[in-house]
PDB file of C-alpha atoms in Angstrom:
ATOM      1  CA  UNK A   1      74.930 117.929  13.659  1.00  0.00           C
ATOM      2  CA  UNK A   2      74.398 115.054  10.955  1.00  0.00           C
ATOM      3  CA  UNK A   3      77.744 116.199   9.545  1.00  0.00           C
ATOM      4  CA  UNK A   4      79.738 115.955  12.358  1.00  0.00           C
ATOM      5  CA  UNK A   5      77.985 112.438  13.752  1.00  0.00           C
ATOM      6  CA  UNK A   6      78.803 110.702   9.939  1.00  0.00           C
ATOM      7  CA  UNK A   7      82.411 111.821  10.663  1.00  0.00           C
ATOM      8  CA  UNK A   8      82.437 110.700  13.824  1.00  0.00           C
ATOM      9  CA  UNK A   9      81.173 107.074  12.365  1.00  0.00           C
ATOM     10  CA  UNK A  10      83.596 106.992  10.058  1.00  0.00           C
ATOM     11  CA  UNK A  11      86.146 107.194  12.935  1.00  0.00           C
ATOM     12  CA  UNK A  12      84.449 104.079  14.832  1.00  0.00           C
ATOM     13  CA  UNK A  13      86.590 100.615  14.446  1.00  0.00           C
ATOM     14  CA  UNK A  14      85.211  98.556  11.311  1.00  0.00           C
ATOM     15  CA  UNK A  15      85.746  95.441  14.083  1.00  0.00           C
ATOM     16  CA  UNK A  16      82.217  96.853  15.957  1.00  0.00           C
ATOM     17  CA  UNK A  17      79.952  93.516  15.995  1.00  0.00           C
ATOM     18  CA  UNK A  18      76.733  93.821  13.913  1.00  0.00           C
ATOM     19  CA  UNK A  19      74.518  93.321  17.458  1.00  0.00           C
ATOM     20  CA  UNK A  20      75.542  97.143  18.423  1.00  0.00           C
ATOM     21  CA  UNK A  21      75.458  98.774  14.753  1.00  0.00           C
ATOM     22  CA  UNK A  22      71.776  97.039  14.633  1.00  0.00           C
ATOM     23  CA  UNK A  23      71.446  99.040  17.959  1.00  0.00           C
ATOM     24  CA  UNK A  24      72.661 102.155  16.469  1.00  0.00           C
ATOM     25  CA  UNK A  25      70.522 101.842  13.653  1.00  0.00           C
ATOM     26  CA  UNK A  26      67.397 100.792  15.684  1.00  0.00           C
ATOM     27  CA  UNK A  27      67.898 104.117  17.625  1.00  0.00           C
ATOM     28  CA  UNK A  28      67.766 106.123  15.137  1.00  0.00           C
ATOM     29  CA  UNK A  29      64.881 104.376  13.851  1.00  0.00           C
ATOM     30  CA  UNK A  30      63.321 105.192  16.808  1.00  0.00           C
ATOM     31  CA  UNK A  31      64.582 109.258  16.180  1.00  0.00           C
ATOM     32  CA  UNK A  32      62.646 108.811  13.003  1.00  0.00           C
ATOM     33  CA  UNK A  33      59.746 107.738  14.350  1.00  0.00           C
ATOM     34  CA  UNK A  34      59.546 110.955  16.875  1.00  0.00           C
ATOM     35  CA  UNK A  35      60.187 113.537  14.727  1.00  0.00           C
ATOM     36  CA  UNK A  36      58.299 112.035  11.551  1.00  0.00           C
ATOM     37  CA  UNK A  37      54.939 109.571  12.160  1.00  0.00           C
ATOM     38  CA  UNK A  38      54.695 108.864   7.972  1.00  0.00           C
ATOM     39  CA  UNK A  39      58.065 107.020   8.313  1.00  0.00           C
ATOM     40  CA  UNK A  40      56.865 104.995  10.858  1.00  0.00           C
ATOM     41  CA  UNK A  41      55.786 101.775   9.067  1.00  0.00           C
ATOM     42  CA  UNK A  42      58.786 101.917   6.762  1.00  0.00           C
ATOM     43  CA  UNK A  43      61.266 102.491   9.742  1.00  0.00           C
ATOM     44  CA  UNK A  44      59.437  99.401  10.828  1.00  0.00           C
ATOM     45  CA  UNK A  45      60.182  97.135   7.469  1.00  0.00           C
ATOM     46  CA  UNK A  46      63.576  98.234   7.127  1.00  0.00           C
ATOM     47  CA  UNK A  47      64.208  97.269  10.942  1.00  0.00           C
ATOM     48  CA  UNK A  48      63.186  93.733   9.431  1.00  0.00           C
ATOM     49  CA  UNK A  49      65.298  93.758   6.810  1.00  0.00           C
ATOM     50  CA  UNK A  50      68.604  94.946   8.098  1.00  0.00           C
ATOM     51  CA  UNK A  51      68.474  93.541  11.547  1.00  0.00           C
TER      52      UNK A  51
END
């Protein structure tokens, strides 16, 4: 499944304006969160940082 959806990036237009790759990377941020509560505070930090 993580194979396929880094292909499928890969595909996506470079032209995509940072406001939706910051969404796409706070969502799965927020997938982190669910399935792993330790990565929490550091999802939280790097949110910070790259957005």
């Amino acid at each position: 499944m993580h194979g396929s959806e880094l292909m499928f990036r890969k595909t996506l237009p470079s032209s995509l304006s940072s406001e939706q790759n910051c969404v796409q990377a706070d969502f799965k941020k927020k997938e982190q969160k669910q399935s792993t509560k330790n990565l929490k505070i550091s999802c939280q930090r790097r949110q910070i940082e790259t957005c």
